[in-house]
């Protein structure tokens, strides 16, 4: 049974902890230690999950006998812990975006190859059953060659403004949101990015003291000719019905597919909260028939997939074989980052950019 440590146990790191704890209870892995540079976060999480806590991941990885690490530090801070852990021969699960530079991704891939460890990126959109069905239909040629498409992913403004104003200026709606769908579209259509034109605004968040893009519209042409426009923003009003709004459509020579991946049909209105819609398909905290807490959803499945991959490797499987599965690996992280980097270059230059 593989021993796992988590680095960065803030808001999303909690989902990693919930998933690995759940799998620990099922005897499929063992969550042994966590690390966070914030002492309060570290204390709270290590008490809650009953694991040893460290302020420094180097110290943790020197002292603890772990086989694998999962990393959920802020967007620009994935590279160092990945390189350090890979150097010690640990398998790695890293939150998206793998890195915010192409050089960083290449360095991470090389380090993991040199040390013969798995490098997996959390691209949970691949695990959404609606997306899997879209991918199957597209791959079976149901809509013919994809000619064009459209994606929107928008967060409520509290995400950059109140959740992580400290590091939002070092990220963007492209890094935080777009990266999910760059990977998803690339995975569905089986083609890498070719060139990009993007335009964006820095109005609202800048007026609130956060220097990052509010919204970016990017048209990405893929190698196979498909042209997909991505509208990415994180300034929806706090009163919007859900924390995220998202969807996609793809149109091919023989058909089309549309998917609203936010509003899955449940709508409530409570006096205090107002109107709300849910996407329980992503993350859901329920109770099993014995009353124990059970986490489910594609957001959990995508993390659990790392543990299943460790089991696969343990039984003699290879990382190369995993590259042909639903798991997002290092090369997928790199290709999504290449698109995001080209989007930012286009924003800065106002010109069409090669991916
Ligand atoms: N897969 C998803 O759906 C999803 C959703 C949200 C966020 N994320 C990703 O997860 C990552 C974390 O986002 P978040 O919302 O949890 O941010 P957060 O700010 O809530 O948490 C990040 C944590 O990392 C800690 N940290 C920073 N540097 C560290 C270091 N060197 N060593 C140890 N700990 C360190 C911080 O103290 C903080 O507790 C980001 O890359 C983000 O894009 C993924």
XYZ file of C-alpha atoms and ligand atoms in Angstrom:
399
model
C 0.000 0.000 0.000
C 1.543 3.285 -1.097
C 2.293 6.019 1.411
C 1.300 9.522 0.318
C 2.089 13.044 1.548
C 0.321 16.242 0.475
C 2.088 19.590 -0.038
C -0.192 22.660 0.135
C -3.326 21.901 2.119
C -5.398 25.048 1.579
C -8.791 25.186 -0.080
C -8.291 22.642 -2.874
C -5.726 20.623 -0.948
C -8.666 19.689 1.281
C -10.154 17.660 -1.587
C -6.867 15.810 -1.934
C -6.919 15.097 1.796
C -10.546 13.922 1.680
C -9.802 11.609 -1.235
C -6.616 10.087 0.193
C -8.216 9.707 3.657
C -11.174 7.934 2.118
C -8.891 5.611 0.167
C -6.804 5.082 3.321
C -9.959 3.873 5.119
C -10.513 1.493 2.211
C -6.953 0.166 2.531
C -5.828 1.411 -0.887
C -3.228 3.962 0.251
C -1.963 5.579 3.409
C -2.016 9.338 3.974
C 0.987 9.816 6.245
C 1.995 13.500 6.326
C 1.134 16.968 5.113
C 3.001 20.215 4.575
C 1.914 23.846 4.435
C 3.890 27.044 4.977
C 0.911 28.556 6.808
C 1.135 27.386 10.458
C -2.595 27.829 11.164
C -3.646 25.915 8.052
C -1.116 23.210 8.886
C -2.321 22.836 12.486
C -6.005 22.770 11.494
C -5.527 20.196 8.752
C -3.115 17.932 10.605
C -5.535 17.788 13.558
C -8.532 17.208 11.319
C -6.910 14.404 9.307
C -4.784 12.961 12.128
C -1.473 13.163 10.257
C 1.945 14.657 10.988
C 2.424 18.200 9.700
C 5.526 20.012 8.403
C 6.168 23.633 7.481
C 8.872 22.632 5.005
C 8.347 19.938 2.370
C 12.069 19.200 2.201
C 12.123 18.317 5.883
C 8.956 16.254 5.450
C 10.368 14.277 2.531
C 13.662 13.694 4.341
C 11.965 12.434 7.498
C 8.911 10.570 6.201
C 9.013 7.347 4.218
C 6.602 8.178 1.434
C 6.209 6.687 -2.032
C 4.283 9.578 -3.541
C 3.433 13.250 -3.091
C 0.440 15.280 -4.168
C 0.956 19.006 -4.640
C -1.698 21.732 -4.314
C 0.377 24.860 -3.794
C -0.677 28.027 -5.698
C -0.418 28.017 -9.523
C 3.100 29.495 -9.868
C 4.590 27.333 -7.072
C 4.319 23.764 -8.320
C 7.702 23.445 -9.962
C 10.086 23.385 -6.970
C 8.300 20.739 -4.896
C 7.834 18.601 -8.023
C 11.552 18.733 -8.866
C 12.564 18.080 -5.283
C 10.204 15.109 -4.847
C 11.106 13.652 -8.252
C 14.783 13.859 -7.280
C 13.986 11.638 -4.291
C 12.202 9.120 -6.503
C 8.640 9.942 -5.393
C 5.667 9.552 -7.712
C 3.910 12.876 -8.237
C 0.383 14.173 -8.543
C 0.271 17.906 -9.220
C -2.651 20.283 -9.438
C -3.286 22.071 -12.705
C -1.629 24.058 -14.197
C 1.423 21.805 -14.131
C 3.582 24.940 -14.337
C 3.069 28.448 -15.674
C 6.105 28.182 -17.966
C 6.968 25.790 -20.785
C 10.560 25.455 -19.471
C 9.210 24.507 -16.047
C 7.024 21.761 -17.519
C 9.920 20.405 -19.582
C 12.155 20.386 -16.514
C 9.516 18.532 -14.489
C 8.986 15.934 -17.221
C 12.731 15.370 -17.518
C 13.198 15.029 -13.756
C 10.382 12.461 -13.540
C 11.689 10.516 -16.532
C 15.226 10.497 -15.101
C 13.937 9.169 -11.803
C 11.407 6.790 -13.404
C 8.446 8.180 -11.496
C 4.898 8.955 -12.523
C 4.016 12.609 -13.141
C 0.250 13.071 -13.157
C -1.653 16.342 -13.516
C -5.118 16.875 -12.055
C -7.226 17.426 -15.165
C -10.534 16.417 -13.626
C -12.673 17.571 -16.567
C -11.641 14.373 -18.354
C -13.433 12.402 -15.626
C -16.809 14.124 -16.003
C -19.089 11.415 -17.450
C -20.649 13.957 -19.830
C -17.208 14.821 -21.194
C -16.262 11.163 -21.502
C -19.374 10.613 -23.586
C -18.519 13.632 -25.770
C -14.980 12.294 -26.240
C -16.330 8.863 -27.200
C -18.728 10.335 -29.765
C -16.088 12.599 -31.291
C -13.525 9.773 -31.475
C -16.079 7.473 -33.096
C -16.558 10.130 -35.753
C -20.197 10.878 -34.866
C -19.824 14.562 -35.724
C -17.122 14.109 -38.355
C -14.095 16.380 -38.341
C -14.514 19.116 -35.731
C -14.577 22.466 -37.509
C -15.147 24.877 -34.639
C -16.299 25.117 -31.073
C -16.872 27.260 -28.050
C -16.012 27.021 -24.349
C -16.913 29.265 -21.457
C -15.618 28.943 -17.923
C -16.354 31.737 -15.475
C -15.917 31.962 -11.706
C -17.645 34.308 -9.311
C -15.467 37.282 -8.384
C -14.966 36.073 -4.820
C -12.525 33.439 -6.118
C -9.665 35.852 -7.062
C -10.912 38.637 -4.777
C -11.565 36.822 -1.482
C -10.206 33.284 -1.776
C -6.625 34.013 -2.845
C -6.075 37.752 -3.540
C -2.427 37.185 -2.529
C -1.561 34.996 -5.496
C -4.315 35.881 -8.009
C -1.980 38.512 -9.587
C 0.468 35.669 -10.304
C -2.276 33.685 -12.003
C -5.082 34.588 -14.400
C -8.403 33.200 -15.624
C -6.283 31.515 -18.305
C -4.118 29.661 -15.780
C -6.780 29.013 -13.186
C -9.704 28.134 -15.486
C -8.687 28.002 -19.143
C -6.075 25.319 -18.576
C -8.841 22.835 -17.692
C -10.558 23.279 -21.020
C -7.404 23.593 -23.149
C -6.597 20.120 -21.912
C -10.141 18.836 -22.283
C -10.609 19.994 -25.889
C -7.146 18.728 -26.816
C -8.011 15.359 -25.228
C -11.429 15.133 -26.914
C -10.267 16.028 -30.411
C -6.855 14.344 -30.105
C -4.887 17.311 -31.412
C -2.390 19.789 -29.962
C -2.660 23.568 -30.130
C -1.256 25.313 -33.233
C -1.833 29.052 -32.955
C -3.718 31.516 -30.813
C -5.185 34.975 -30.859
C -6.397 36.458 -27.557
C -7.757 39.661 -26.122
C -8.417 40.515 -22.489
C -9.500 43.142 -19.954
C -7.995 44.397 -16.707
C -10.783 46.606 -15.404
C -12.709 45.321 -12.422
C -10.090 43.403 -10.414
C -7.499 46.120 -10.955
C -9.950 48.621 -9.429
C -10.066 46.304 -6.380
C -6.259 46.298 -6.115
C -5.690 42.912 -7.808
C -3.552 43.248 -10.905
C -4.697 40.425 -13.128
C -6.989 39.874 -16.091
C -10.743 39.942 -15.422
C -11.576 38.158 -18.626
C -9.813 36.694 -21.639
C -11.251 35.596 -24.973
C -8.907 33.303 -26.853
C -9.356 31.659 -30.218
C -7.205 28.555 -30.441
C -6.584 26.795 -33.724
C -5.566 23.170 -33.206
C -3.202 21.158 -35.425
C -6.145 19.280 -36.954
C -7.818 22.532 -38.046
C -10.484 22.814 -35.324
C -10.921 26.435 -34.168
C -12.221 26.771 -30.625
C -12.971 30.030 -28.822
C -12.479 30.093 -25.042
C -14.194 32.801 -22.958
C -12.522 32.756 -19.547
C -13.300 35.067 -16.667
C -13.465 35.281 -12.894
C -15.608 38.346 -12.343
C -19.167 36.985 -12.271
C -21.208 38.778 -9.584
C -21.245 37.258 -6.117
C -24.989 36.788 -6.523
C -24.588 34.463 -9.524
C -26.345 31.135 -8.902
C -23.175 29.004 -8.666
C -19.482 29.508 -7.971
C -18.649 28.483 -11.527
C -20.441 28.717 -14.859
C -19.155 26.523 -17.646
C -20.010 24.712 -20.838
C -18.841 23.766 -24.287
C -20.001 23.096 -27.798
C -18.294 21.427 -30.716
C -19.495 21.537 -34.290
C -18.243 19.126 -36.916
C -18.956 18.409 -40.556
C -21.639 15.836 -39.602
C -23.053 17.005 -36.310
C -22.757 19.010 -33.138
C -22.557 18.490 -29.384
C -23.470 20.983 -26.667
C -22.982 20.540 -22.943
C -23.907 22.841 -20.068
C -21.597 21.540 -17.373
C -22.826 23.909 -14.676
C -26.604 23.709 -14.508
C -27.312 19.976 -14.349
C -31.002 20.455 -13.718
C -31.333 21.137 -9.990
C -32.418 24.604 -9.021
C -33.288 25.805 -5.516
C -34.298 29.124 -3.997
C -33.829 29.730 -0.247
C -34.757 32.969 1.497
C -31.196 33.655 2.696
C -29.106 32.241 -0.168
C -31.373 33.115 -3.114
C -31.408 31.019 -6.298
C -28.733 28.317 -6.570
C -27.870 25.613 -9.054
C -25.628 22.650 -8.279
C -23.068 20.555 -10.027
C -22.968 17.600 -7.657
C -21.243 15.656 -10.406
C -18.016 17.493 -9.501
C -17.857 17.153 -5.728
C -20.414 15.751 -3.403
C -20.203 15.042 0.309
C -22.748 12.426 1.248
C -23.197 9.639 3.741
C -22.988 5.948 3.027
C -25.643 3.605 4.439
C -23.695 3.316 7.697
C -23.778 7.076 8.145
C -20.077 7.586 7.324
C -19.048 10.573 5.223
C -18.404 9.642 1.601
C -16.935 11.922 -1.043
C -17.736 11.365 -4.669
C -17.749 13.078 -8.047
C -15.351 13.513 -10.923
C -13.287 15.969 -8.813
C -12.610 13.114 -6.388
C -12.285 10.402 -9.055
C -9.545 12.349 -10.796
C -7.474 12.411 -7.572
C -8.277 8.777 -6.726
C -7.061 7.852 -10.211
C -3.524 8.657 -9.024
C -3.816 5.977 -6.332
C -5.193 3.495 -8.869
C -2.207 4.300 -11.101
C 0.204 3.652 -8.228
C -1.465 0.257 -7.756
C -1.122 -0.390 -11.496
C 2.608 0.413 -11.405
C 3.013 -1.785 -8.345
C 1.604 -4.703 -10.301
C 4.231 -4.233 -13.005
C 2.466 -1.749 -15.289
C 4.455 1.067 -16.905
C 4.092 4.843 -16.984
C 4.120 4.636 -20.795
C 0.974 2.486 -20.708
C -0.763 5.037 -18.487
C -0.178 7.698 -21.152
C -2.884 6.043 -23.250
C -5.503 6.173 -20.502
C -7.807 8.868 -19.170
C -5.085 10.112 -16.786
C -3.494 13.472 -17.595
C 0.279 12.964 -17.513
C 3.279 15.275 -17.851
C 3.053 15.689 -21.613
C -0.622 16.673 -21.307
C 0.305 19.247 -18.680
C 2.986 20.596 -21.014
C 0.677 20.882 -24.035
C -2.020 22.701 -22.038
C 0.623 25.077 -20.639
C 1.955 25.736 -24.157
C -1.508 26.944 -25.187
C -1.859 29.106 -22.043
C 1.591 30.642 -22.566
C 0.728 31.463 -26.195
C -2.557 33.042 -25.022
C -0.630 35.304 -22.628
C 1.902 36.176 -25.348
C -0.966 37.154 -27.623
C -2.537 39.268 -24.851
C 0.769 41.102 -24.421
C 1.569 41.608 -28.109
C -1.905 41.852 -29.630
C -0.619 39.439 -32.301
C -1.404 35.924 -33.445
C 1.001 33.523 -31.687
C 2.280 30.052 -32.534
C 1.724 27.538 -29.724
N -8.587 20.772 -9.778
C -9.385 21.771 -9.439
O -10.581 21.770 -9.685
C -8.832 22.914 -8.687
C -9.710 23.835 -8.083
C -9.144 24.881 -7.360
C -7.776 25.032 -7.293
N -6.961 24.136 -7.929
C -5.514 24.296 -7.924
O -4.999 23.925 -6.654
C -3.876 24.755 -6.321
C -4.136 25.378 -4.972
O -5.267 26.226 -5.047
P -6.106 26.596 -3.739
O -7.370 27.212 -4.194
O -6.163 25.442 -2.817
O -5.160 27.734 -3.108
P -4.999 28.089 -1.564
O -4.322 29.404 -1.545
O -6.307 27.924 -0.853
O -4.019 26.946 -1.013
C -2.669 26.855 -1.348
C -1.926 26.404 -0.086
O -0.551 26.169 -0.406
C 0.238 26.647 0.686
N 1.611 26.853 0.182
C 2.094 27.840 -0.618
N 3.396 27.634 -0.898
C 3.739 26.485 -0.270
C 4.952 25.746 -0.170
N 6.075 26.141 -0.779
N 4.964 24.610 0.579
C 3.840 24.196 1.206
N 2.664 24.867 1.156
C 2.612 25.981 0.427
C -0.470 27.905 1.134
O -0.113 28.273 2.460
C -1.938 27.469 1.032
O -2.424 26.894 2.224
C -3.741 25.761 -7.465
O -2.760 25.343 -8.368
C -5.098 25.749 -8.128
O -5.093 26.067 -9.508
C -7.466 23.079 -8.600
